[in-house]
Coordinates of C-alpha atoms in Angstrom, one line a residue:
X489 CA 124.4 7.2 142.7
X490 CA 121.8 9.8 142.4
X491 CA 118.4 9.1 141.2
X492 CA 116.0 10.3 139.3
X493 CA 113.4 12.5 141.0
X494 CA 110.0 10.2 141.1
X495 CA 107.9 10.7 138.3
X496 CA 110.7 11.5 136.2
X497 CA 109.4 8.9 134.1
X498 CA 106.1 10.1 133.8
X499 CA 107.5 13.2 132.5
X500 CA 109.9 11.1 129.8
X501 CA 106.8 8.9 128.7
X502 CA 104.8 12.7 127.7
X503 CA 107.9 13.6 125.6
X504 CA 108.6 11.1 124.3
X505 CA 104.7 10.8 123.2
X506 CA 105.0 14.7 122.1
X507 CA 107.7 13.5 119.9
X508 CA 106.1 11.5 117.2
X509 CA 104.1 14.2 116.1
X510 CA 105.2 18.4 116.4
X511 CA 104.1 19.3 119.5
X512 CA 102.5 23.1 119.9
X513 CA 105.5 25.4 120.9
X514 CA 104.9 26.9 124.4
X515 CA 105.3 31.5 124.8
X516 CA 108.9 31.9 125.9
X517 CA 110.3 31.9 128.9
X518 CA 108.1 29.2 130.6
X519 CA 110.0 27.9 133.8
X520 CA 107.3 27.3 135.7
X521 CA 105.3 23.9 136.5
X522 CA 101.0 23.6 136.3
X523 CA 100.6 23.8 139.6
X524 CA 102.8 24.7 142.4
X525 CA 103.7 20.1 143.2
X526 CA 104.0 19.0 147.0
X527 CA 107.6 18.7 149.0
X528 CA 107.5 14.7 148.1
X529 CA 107.3 15.0 144.9
X530 CA 105.0 14.8 141.6
X531 CA 100.9 15.4 142.1
X532 CA 99.2 11.7 141.7
X533 CA 97.1 12.7 138.8
X534 CA 100.1 13.7 136.3
X535 CA 99.0 11.0 133.8
X536 CA 95.8 12.5 134.1
X537 CA 97.5 16.4 133.5
X538 CA 99.2 15.1 130.7
X539 CA 96.6 13.7 128.1
X540 CA 94.7 17.3 129.5
X541 CA 97.7 19.1 127.8
X542 CA 97.6 16.7 124.1
X543 CA 93.9 17.1 124.2
X544 CA 94.5 20.7 124.7
X545 CA 97.4 20.8 121.7
X546 CA 95.2 18.9 119.1
X547 CA 92.7 21.4 119.5
X548 CA 95.3 24.5 119.2
X549 CA 96.7 22.6 115.9
X550 CA 93.0 22.2 114.7
X551 CA 92.5 26.2 115.0
X552 CA 96.5 27.3 113.9
X553 CA 95.0 24.4 110.2
X554 CA 92.0 26.8 110.0
X555 CA 93.9 29.4 110.0
X556 CA 93.5 31.4 113.6
X557 CA 96.5 30.9 116.1
X558 CA 98.6 32.8 113.7
X559 CA 100.0 35.8 116.3
X560 CA 100.0 33.0 119.1
X561 CA 102.2 30.2 117.0
X562 CA 104.9 33.0 116.1
X563 CA 105.7 33.8 119.6
X564 CA 106.5 30.5 121.4
X565 CA 109.8 29.4 123.1
X566 CA 111.5 26.4 124.8
X567 CA 111.8 28.5 127.7
X568 CA 114.4 31.5 128.9
X569 CA 116.9 29.8 130.9
X570 CA 117.7 27.1 127.9
X571 CA 117.5 29.2 124.7
X572 CA 117.7 32.7 126.3
X573 CA 115.1 34.8 124.4
X574 CA 113.8 37.4 125.6
X575 CA 110.1 36.9 127.8
X576 CA 106.9 38.8 128.2
X577 CA 106.8 40.8 131.8
X578 CA 103.9 38.0 132.6
X579 CA 105.8 35.3 132.0
X580 CA 109.3 36.7 133.4
X581 CA 107.0 36.9 136.5
X582 CA 105.7 33.4 136.9
X583 CA 109.5 32.5 136.0
X584 CA 109.9 33.8 139.0
X585 CA 107.5 32.2 141.1
X586 CA 109.0 28.8 139.2
X587 CA 112.8 29.5 140.0
X588 CA 111.3 30.3 144.3
X589 CA 109.0 27.1 144.2
X590 CA 111.6 24.8 142.4
X591 CA 114.1 24.1 144.8
X592 CA 112.0 24.1 148.2
X593 CA 110.4 21.0 145.7
X594 CA 113.5 20.0 145.1
X595 CA 112.9 18.9 141.4
X596 CA 116.1 19.5 139.2
X597 CA 117.0 20.0 135.6
X598 CA 114.1 17.9 134.0
X599 CA 111.4 18.9 135.9
X600 CA 111.3 21.6 135.6
X601 CA 111.6 21.4 131.4
X602 CA 108.6 19.3 131.7
X603 CA 106.8 22.5 134.1
X604 CA 108.3 24.8 130.3
X605 CA 106.8 22.0 128.8
X606 CA 103.0 21.8 130.7
X607 CA 102.6 25.6 131.1
X608 CA 103.7 26.5 127.6
X609 CA 100.9 24.1 126.4
X610 CA 98.7 26.2 128.7
X611 CA 99.6 30.0 127.5
X612 CA 99.6 28.5 123.7
X613 CA 96.0 27.6 123.8
X614 CA 95.2 31.8 126.1
X615 CA 97.1 33.4 123.8
X616 CA 95.1 32.2 120.7
X617 CA 92.3 32.3 122.1
X618 CA 93.7 36.2 123.0
X619 CA 94.7 36.8 120.1
X620 CA 91.2 35.4 118.7
X621 CA 89.1 38.0 121.1
X622 CA 91.7 40.7 119.5
X623 CA 91.0 40.0 115.9
X624 CA 87.0 39.8 116.8
X625 CA 87.4 43.2 117.8
X626 CA 89.7 44.8 115.4
X627 CA 86.9 43.6 113.2
X628 CA 84.7 45.7 114.7
X629 CA 86.2 48.9 114.9
X630 CA 86.9 48.4 110.8
X631 CA 83.4 47.4 110.1
X632 CA 82.5 50.2 113.0
X633 CA 84.3 53.4 110.4
X634 CA 83.7 51.8 107.2
X635 CA 79.8 51.9 108.0
X636 CA 80.8 55.6 109.4
X637 CA 82.0 56.4 106.6
X638 CA 78.7 54.3 104.3
X639 CA 76.7 57.4 105.9
X640 CA 79.3 60.4 105.3
X641 CA 79.7 58.7 101.6
X642 CA 75.6 58.3 101.2
X643 CA 74.7 62.1 102.7
X644 CA 77.3 63.0 98.7
X645 CA 75.9 60.2 96.8
X646 CA 72.7 61.4 98.0
X647 CA 73.3 64.9 95.9
X648 CA 75.9 63.9 93.6
X649 CA 73.0 63.3 90.4
X650 CA 72.1 67.3 90.5
X651 CA 75.6 68.0 90.6
X652 CA 76.6 65.9 87.7
X653 CA 74.6 67.2 85.0
X654 CA 75.9 69.1 83.4
X655 CA 79.7 68.2 84.8
X656 CA 80.9 68.3 81.3
X657 CA 79.5 72.2 80.3
X658 CA 80.5 73.7 83.9
X659 CA 84.7 72.4 83.6
X660 CA 86.0 75.4 82.3
X661 CA 83.9 76.8 84.8
X662 CA 84.5 75.2 87.1
X663 CA 88.3 76.0 86.3
X664 CA 87.8 79.5 86.4
X665 CA 86.2 80.2 89.5
X666 CA 88.8 78.5 91.1
X667 CA 91.7 80.5 89.1
X668 CA 89.3 83.6 90.2
X669 CA 89.0 82.3 94.2
X670 CA 92.5 82.5 94.4
X671 CA 93.4 85.7 92.8
X672 CA 90.3 86.9 95.2
X673 CA 92.3 84.9 97.6
X674 CA 95.3 86.6 96.8
X675 CA 94.2 90.3 96.4
X676 CA 92.4 89.7 100.4
X677 CA 95.7 88.0 101.6
X678 CA 97.2 91.7 100.8
X679 CA 95.0 93.1 101.7
X680 CA 94.8 92.0 104.8
X681 CA 98.8 91.7 105.7
X682 CA 99.0 95.2 104.5
X683 CA 95.5 97.1 106.7
X684 CA 97.5 94.8 109.8
X685 CA 99.8 97.7 112.0
X686 CA 103.2 96.5 111.6
X687 CA 104.9 96.5 115.1
X688 CA 107.8 98.2 116.0
X689 CA 110.5 95.5 117.1
X690 CA 111.1 95.1 120.4
X691 CA 114.7 94.0 120.0
X692 CA 116.9 94.6 117.6
X693 CA 119.7 97.5 117.3
X694 CA 119.1 100.4 119.4
X695 CA 118.8 103.3 116.7
X696 CA 115.7 102.0 116.2
X697 CA 114.3 101.7 120.2
X698 CA 114.7 106.1 119.0
X699 CA 111.8 108.0 119.1
X700 CA 110.2 108.4 116.1
X701 CA 110.8 111.6 115.6
X702 CA 114.4 111.8 115.7
X703 CA 114.4 109.0 113.6
X704 CA 112.9 111.3 110.9
X705 CA 115.7 113.8 111.4
X706 CA 118.4 111.1 111.2
X707 CA 116.7 108.8 108.0
X708 CA 115.9 112.4 106.2
X709 CA 120.2 112.8 105.3
X710 CA 119.8 109.6 102.9
X711 CA 119.2 109.5 100.1
X712 CA 116.7 107.7 97.8
X713 CA 118.7 104.2 96.9
X714 CA 119.4 104.1 101.6
X715 CA 115.9 104.5 101.9
X716 CA 115.2 101.3 99.7
X717 CA 117.6 99.9 101.2
X718 CA 116.4 100.2 105.0
X719 CA 112.9 99.5 103.6
X720 CA 114.0 96.1 102.8
X721 CA 114.7 95.1 106.5
X722 CA 110.8 95.1 108.4
X723 CA 107.8 96.0 107.4
X724 CA 107.5 98.7 110.3
X725 CA 110.4 100.6 108.9
X726 CA 109.1 99.6 105.4
X727 CA 106.2 101.5 106.4
X728 CA 108.1 104.2 108.5
X729 CA 110.6 105.6 105.5
X730 CA 107.6 106.0 103.4
X731 CA 106.5 108.3 105.4
X732 CA 106.3 111.5 102.7
X733 CA 108.6 113.8 105.0
X734 CA 111.5 111.5 104.3
X735 CA 110.3 111.4 100.4
X736 CA 110.0 115.1 99.8
X737 CA 112.8 116.0 99.6
X738 CA 114.1 113.9 96.9
X739 CA 111.2 114.8 95.2
X740 CA 111.5 118.1 95.5
X741 CA 115.1 117.0 93.4
X742 CA 113.1 114.9 91.0
X743 CA 111.7 116.1 87.5
X744 CA 108.2 116.1 87.2
X745 CA 106.8 114.9 90.9
X746 CA 104.5 117.0 91.5
X747 CA 106.2 120.2 93.5
X748 CA 107.6 123.4 91.8
X749 CA 110.4 125.2 91.9
X750 CA 108.9 127.2 95.8
X751 CA 107.6 123.6 97.5
X752 CA 104.1 123.5 96.4
X753 CA 103.0 119.8 95.8
X754 CA 100.6 120.3 93.3
X755 CA 99.4 116.4 93.8
X756 CA 98.7 116.4 97.6
X757 CA 96.5 113.2 96.9
X758 CA 99.4 110.9 95.0
X759 CA 102.1 109.2 97.5
X760 CA 105.0 111.2 97.5
X761 CA 107.4 107.8 97.0
X762 CA 105.3 106.5 94.5
X763 CA 105.7 109.5 92.9
X764 CA 109.6 109.6 93.2
X765 CA 109.6 106.1 91.2
X766 CA 107.9 107.3 87.9
X767 CA 110.4 110.4 88.2
X768 CA 113.3 107.8 87.9
X769 CA 111.8 106.6 84.6
X770 CA 111.2 110.4 83.5
X771 CA 114.8 110.6 84.1
X772 CA 116.2 107.5 82.4
X773 CA 113.3 107.5 79.4
X774 CA 111.8 104.6 80.0
X775 CA 108.5 104.4 78.5
X776 CA 105.2 102.7 76.7
X777 CA 103.8 103.9 73.5
X778 CA 101.0 104.3 72.6
X779 CA 98.1 105.8 70.2
X780 CA 94.7 107.8 71.7
X781 CA 93.2 109.1 69.0
X782 CA 93.2 109.6 65.2
X783 CA 92.3 111.5 62.5
X784 CA 92.0 111.0 58.0
X785 CA 92.8 114.2 57.1
X786 CA 95.9 116.6 58.2
X787 CA 95.1 118.5 61.1
X788 CA 96.9 121.2 63.3
X789 CA 95.0 120.2 67.2
X790 CA 94.9 121.9 70.1
X791 CA 94.6 120.5 73.5
X792 CA 94.1 121.4 77.5
X793 CA 94.2 118.8 80.1
X794 CA 91.3 118.7 83.0
X795 CA 91.3 116.9 85.6
X796 CA 90.2 113.1 84.3
X797 CA 88.9 114.9 81.1
X798 CA 91.4 115.4 78.3
X799 CA 89.4 119.2 75.9
X800 CA 91.4 118.8 71.6
X801 CA 90.3 121.0 68.9
X802 CA 89.2 119.0 65.4
X803 CA 88.7 120.7 62.2
X804 CA 85.5 123.7 63.8
X805 CA 84.9 121.5 67.0
X806 CA 86.1 121.4 70.1
X807 CA 85.7 117.6 71.7
X808 CA 85.7 116.2 75.0
X809 CA 87.0 112.7 76.2
X810 CA 87.1 111.0 80.0
X811 CA 90.2 108.9 79.8
X812 CA 90.2 105.2 81.8
X813 CA 91.3 104.7 84.7
X814 CA 95.2 104.3 83.9
X815 CA 95.2 106.9 82.4
X816 CA 97.2 106.1 79.0
X817 CA 93.9 105.3 76.9
X818 CA 90.4 106.8 76.5
X819 CA 86.8 106.3 76.7
X820 CA 86.0 106.2 72.5
X821 CA 82.4 108.6 73.2
X822 CA 83.0 112.2 73.7
X823 CA 81.5 113.8 77.2
X824 CA 80.7 116.3 74.7
X825 CA 81.2 118.9 71.1
X826 CA 81.4 121.7 71.4
X827 CA 81.0 124.1 68.4
X828 CA 80.3 127.7 67.1
X829 CA 83.9 128.9 63.8
X830 CA 83.0 128.5 60.9
X831 CA 86.4 127.8 60.5
X832 CA 89.1 125.7 62.4
X833 CA 89.7 126.1 65.6
X834 CA 92.6 127.9 65.9
X835 CA 94.0 127.7 70.1
X836 CA 91.5 127.5 73.4
X837 CA 91.9 127.9 76.8
X838 CA 89.8 127.2 80.1
X839 CA 88.7 128.6 82.4
X840 CA 85.7 129.2 85.1
X841 CA 83.8 126.4 83.6
X842 CA 84.5 128.5 80.5
X843 CA 85.4 126.8 77.2
X844 CA 87.7 129.9 75.5
X845 CA 87.9 129.8 72.2
X846 CA 89.5 131.2 69.0
X847 CA 89.6 130.6 65.4
X848 CA 89.8 131.0 61.7
X849 CA 87.3 132.7 61.3
X850 CA 88.7 135.7 63.4
X851 CA 85.8 135.2 65.9
X852 CA 86.1 134.5 69.8
X853 CA 83.7 131.6 71.4
X854 CA 82.7 131.2 75.2
X855 CA 81.5 128.1 76.1
X856 CA 79.8 126.8 79.4
X857 CA 81.7 123.1 80.3
X858 CA 78.8 121.6 81.5
X859 CA 75.6 123.2 79.5
X860 CA 74.8 124.3 75.6
X861 CA 75.4 127.5 76.3
X862 CA 77.4 129.5 73.4
X863 CA 79.1 133.0 72.9
X864 CA 81.1 133.6 70.1
X865 CA 81.7 137.8 68.3
X866 CA 83.7 138.5 66.2
X867 CA 86.9 140.0 67.6
X868 CA 89.4 140.2 65.2
X869 CA 89.4 140.8 61.3
X870 CA 91.9 137.8 60.7
X871 CA 92.0 134.4 62.2
X872 CA 92.7 134.2 65.9
X873 CA 96.1 133.1 66.3
X874 CA 96.2 133.0 69.8
X875 CA 93.9 133.3 73.3
X876 CA 93.3 133.5 77.3
X877 CA 92.1 133.9 80.0
X878 CA 92.7 134.8 83.6
X879 CA 90.7 136.6 86.7
X880 CA 87.7 137.4 84.2
X881 CA 89.7 139.3 81.3
X882 CA 89.9 137.6 77.5
X883 CA 92.9 138.2 75.6
X884 CA 93.3 138.2 71.9
X885 CA 95.9 138.2 69.0
X886 CA 95.8 137.6 65.5
X887 CA 96.9 137.7 62.3
X888 CA 95.6 141.2 61.8
X889 CA 98.8 142.7 64.0
X890 CA 97.0 143.7 66.8
X891 CA 96.3 142.4 70.4
X892 CA 93.0 142.8 72.3
X893 CA 91.7 143.1 75.5
X894 CA 87.5 141.7 76.4
X895 CA 86.1 141.0 79.9
X896 CA 84.5 137.4 80.1
X897 CA 81.6 139.2 82.7
X898 CA 78.3 138.0 81.1
X899 CA 77.0 141.9 80.8
X900 CA 79.9 142.8 79.0
X901 CA 80.7 140.1 76.5
X902 CA 82.1 140.9 73.5
X903 CA 83.0 144.2 74.3
X904 CA 86.5 145.4 73.7
X905 CA 88.7 147.4 76.5
X906 CA 92.1 147.7 74.3
X907 CA 93.1 146.9 71.1
X908 CA 97.1 147.4 70.6
X909 CA 99.1 147.8 67.4
X910 CA 101.9 145.1 68.0
X911 CA 103.0 145.6 64.4
X912 CA 104.0 142.2 64.1
X913 CA 101.3 139.0 63.9
X914 CA 100.4 137.1 67.7
X915 CA 100.9 134.0 66.9
X916 CA 101.2 133.8 71.2
X917 CA 99.8 135.8 74.8
X918 CA 100.0 135.2 78.3
X919 CA 98.8 136.7 81.2
X920 CA 101.1 137.2 84.3
X921 CA 99.6 135.3 87.4
X922 CA 99.9 139.2 88.6
X923 CA 97.2 139.9 86.9
X924 CA 99.1 142.8 85.8
X925 CA 100.4 142.4 82.7
X926 CA 100.2 140.0 79.5
X927 CA 102.6 138.9 77.2
X928 CA 103.0 138.9 72.9
X929 CA 105.1 136.5 70.9
X930 CA 105.0 138.1 67.5
X931 CA 106.5 136.6 63.9
X932 CA 109.7 139.1 64.9
X933 CA 109.9 140.6 60.9
X934 CA 108.3 144.7 62.1
X935 CA 109.9 144.7 65.9
X936 CA 113.7 144.0 66.1
X937 CA 111.9 142.1 70.1
X938 CA 109.0 139.1 69.0
X939 CA 108.2 139.2 73.6
X940 CA 107.6 142.4 74.2
X941 CA 104.4 143.3 78.2
X942 CA 101.9 145.3 78.1
X943 CA 99.9 146.8 80.8
X944 CA 96.6 145.0 81.3
X945 CA 94.7 148.0 82.8
X946 CA 96.2 150.7 80.3
X947 CA 97.3 148.8 77.1
X948 CA 100.8 150.7 77.4
X949 CA 104.0 149.2 76.4
X950 CA 106.2 147.7 79.4
X951 CA 109.0 146.8 78.1
X952 CA 110.3 144.4 75.3
X953 CA 112.4 141.3 76.0
X954 CA 115.8 141.0 74.5
X955 CA 117.6 142.4 71.6
X956 CA 119.9 140.3 69.6
X957 CA 116.8 138.4 67.7
X958 CA 117.1 137.5 63.7
X959 CA 115.0 138.7 61.8
X960 CA 112.3 136.0 61.0
X961 CA 112.7 134.5 65.0
X962 CA 109.0 134.1 66.1
X963 CA 107.4 133.0 69.2
X964 CA 105.1 130.3 68.9
X965 CA 105.3 129.7 72.7
X966 CA 105.3 131.4 75.4
X967 CA 104.5 131.0 79.4
X968 CA 104.7 132.8 82.4
X969 CA 105.8 130.3 85.1
X970 CA 106.1 132.8 87.7
X971 CA 105.6 136.1 87.8
X972 CA 109.1 137.0 88.0
X973 CA 109.3 134.3 85.4
X974 CA 109.0 133.3 81.7
X975 CA 109.5 130.6 79.0
X976 CA 109.5 130.9 74.8
X977 CA 110.4 128.8 72.2
X978 CA 110.4 129.4 68.2
X979 CA 111.3 129.8 64.8
X980 CA 115.4 130.5 66.1
X981 CA 115.3 126.5 67.5
X982 CA 116.0 128.0 71.1
X983 CA 114.1 127.7 74.2
X984 CA 115.0 130.8 75.8
X985 CA 114.2 131.7 80.3
X986 CA 113.8 134.7 80.9
X987 CA 113.8 136.8 84.9
X988 CA 112.5 139.8 84.8
X989 CA 114.1 140.8 88.2
X990 CA 117.9 139.9 86.2
X991 CA 117.6 141.7 83.6
X992 CA 115.1 142.0 80.6
X993 CA 117.7 142.2 77.3
X994 CA 119.3 138.8 78.1
X995 CA 117.8 134.9 78.9
X996 CA 119.2 133.8 82.0
X997 CA 119.1 130.5 80.8
X998 CA 118.6 129.0 76.8
X999 CA 118.8 125.5 75.1
X1000 CA 119.3 124.1 71.6
X1001 CA 117.5 122.5 69.5
X1002 CA 119.9 119.9 68.2
X1003 CA 118.8 119.0 65.2
X1004 CA 117.8 122.7 64.0
X1005 CA 114.3 122.2 63.8
X1006 CA 111.2 124.7 65.2
X1007 CA 109.7 124.5 68.3
X1008 CA 106.6 125.1 68.0
X1009 CA 105.5 124.3 72.1
X1010 CA 106.7 124.1 74.8
X1011 CA 105.4 123.0 79.2
X1012 CA 106.8 122.8 82.0
X1013 CA 106.5 121.2 85.9
X1014 CA 107.9 124.3 87.3
X1015 CA 110.7 122.9 88.8
X1016 CA 113.4 121.0 86.9
X1017 CA 111.6 119.2 83.7
X1018 CA 111.1 121.0 80.0
X1019 CA 109.4 119.5 77.3
X1020 CA 109.6 120.2 73.6
X1021 CA 107.7 119.4 70.5
X1022 CA 109.9 119.9 67.0
X1023 CA 108.8 120.0 63.4
X1024 CA 110.1 117.8 61.6
X1025 CA 108.9 114.1 62.6
X1026 CA 107.0 114.7 65.7
X1027 CA 109.7 114.8 67.8
X1028 CA 108.5 114.8 71.9
X1029 CA 112.5 116.6 73.7
X1030 CA 112.8 116.0 77.4
X1031 CA 115.4 118.7 79.3
X1032 CA 116.4 118.6 82.8
X1033 CA 117.2 122.8 83.1
X1034 CA 119.7 122.3 85.4
X1035 CA 121.8 120.7 81.9
X1036 CA 122.8 122.2 78.7
X1037 CA 121.8 118.7 76.5
X1038 CA 119.0 117.2 75.8
X1039 CA 117.7 114.4 78.7
X1040 CA 115.8 112.3 75.9
X1041 CA 113.8 112.7 72.4
X1042 CA 110.9 110.2 71.5
X1043 CA 110.2 110.5 67.7
X1044 CA 106.3 109.9 67.6
X1045 CA 106.4 109.6 63.6
X1046 CA 108.2 108.5 60.7
X1047 CA 109.9 109.7 57.2
X1048 CA 106.0 109.1 54.5
X1049 CA 104.6 110.7 58.4
X1050 CA 106.3 113.4 59.2
X1051 CA 104.1 116.1 61.3
X1052 CA 105.2 118.6 64.1
X1053 CA 104.1 118.8 67.6
X1054 CA 101.3 120.9 67.3
X1055 CA 100.5 121.1 71.1
X1056 CA 102.1 118.5 73.9
X1057 CA 100.8 118.5 77.5
X1058 CA 102.0 115.7 81.0
X1059 CA 101.3 115.2 84.0
X1060 CA 103.8 113.1 86.5
X1061 CA 102.5 109.5 84.3
X1062 CA 101.7 110.6 81.0
X1063 CA 102.0 112.4 78.2
X1064 CA 100.8 114.1 75.3
X1065 CA 101.7 115.0 71.9
X1066 CA 98.7 115.7 68.9
X1067 CA 100.4 115.7 65.7
X1068 CA 98.6 115.9 62.6
X1069 CA 97.4 112.7 62.1
X1070 CA 97.0 111.2 65.6
X1071 CA 97.2 111.5 69.6
X1072 CA 100.2 110.2 70.8
X1073 CA 100.4 109.4 74.5
X1074 CA 104.3 108.5 76.4
X1075 CA 102.9 106.5 79.6
X1076 CA 105.5 106.9 82.4
X1077 CA 103.6 104.9 85.0
X1078 CA 103.8 101.1 82.8
X1079 CA 106.7 101.3 80.8

């Protein structure tokens, strides 16, 4: 029979005493003894060690009652070998040391457990002390952060009374300021993105790595839809496909894009791609209608456009207005007022910084636009229905069945160069771009042809256009499109296109008004678009000269206020029509 190792009785007695009250749980994995045991048995002061353990246990319990040592109390155990729980690294190292010392001391299982109890109590005390130190350190850090926060908020609170004044009245102002700041920031970001150079993609299809000249040649065969899709691939392609060279061919085939039939660009300052976009609205008839001016009494206004200014006749005055940046509204206060006629102004043109007007009093008025200089002289016996001025020469037509030629030179004002008997009332007149001839449109009552061309230098008849006009088919408006082509419209409800190189006896193209209304005026973009004004309900019609049918019609008045369209003008973005009581605008840029 194997006798228990020496000192086992003392260890058993200590254990029995510890069972009376709940002993402190030792740290997990405690296996080694309190000290290195001797080779022959327990040390001589083992009972003193037991008392010391008891005192340490009581001290630990007292600290636990005060709420300290929670971190250390939750990490204890009865030993890794007895319970099978994981042990901390330090406990593992000490366990290894105890395992090495146990066999050499000849201790049994009871001695090992006794060592675990003693070492666990010691580590419990050390854990309580360590956790208390950690809490003090954490408390110090928290207090430091709170102090730093007090310093920061203190600076804010110093300025808080001043900001608190008027806070209720400024709430909406701050909200509006915030929205304005957000809008400004968004605009700046968009502008920065636009200014940022779009780099050519380093990777991608081999097509994008071709020279730009070759890409321009390839992309020039694409239509409008293909270029639009290509611009959505990347930023570099979007900018590359915005080149004017790629859109010029498309613009020349579009309506009212700023290109003449000969390819002359009339609006070089506007990107071609933007003009093509607006041109689609003209083709589809998408526009927004508005009224620029109103009159109290019925009138027969005439108007002209020059830059950002609009000139319009009202009774015996000519008023100049300036457009606002959107082009769809006017500054209500006129820039200038030009007077001089005793009766209504029938017609006027702008030439060489002058306004040349013809009135119902039979006089011609000459006004300098940027000064108060005004001259008027008697020209005809009856009202002057039409005037034109080019190259320093003025031509006028009247109800007295005559057409006259006048010089614009200041020293020869009022001296008639030629008087031409037309045998009919003259409703319209136009000078050729070559300044060699002019055409008159008459009432077609005394002569079989309402269109005749006269030599400007001699006043002799050169030719007459057409031969199958019905009586009364007067020409109310005529204009030269080129030295050899011209357009006319009038009482016979037709718009005719004449080419002097082909034939003078028959027009090369004609368009009929669908409702058999008299056509008072016409305007062309010099390429494909044609606009006309009808005599009933203020109808403005758009025509594509490549087809016979009317493209779109816009009635601008209702039945009680039916009025002819006396004059119309348009730009690439807007169309302006003058009626009896209103000046209307059709906005094709922002429909």
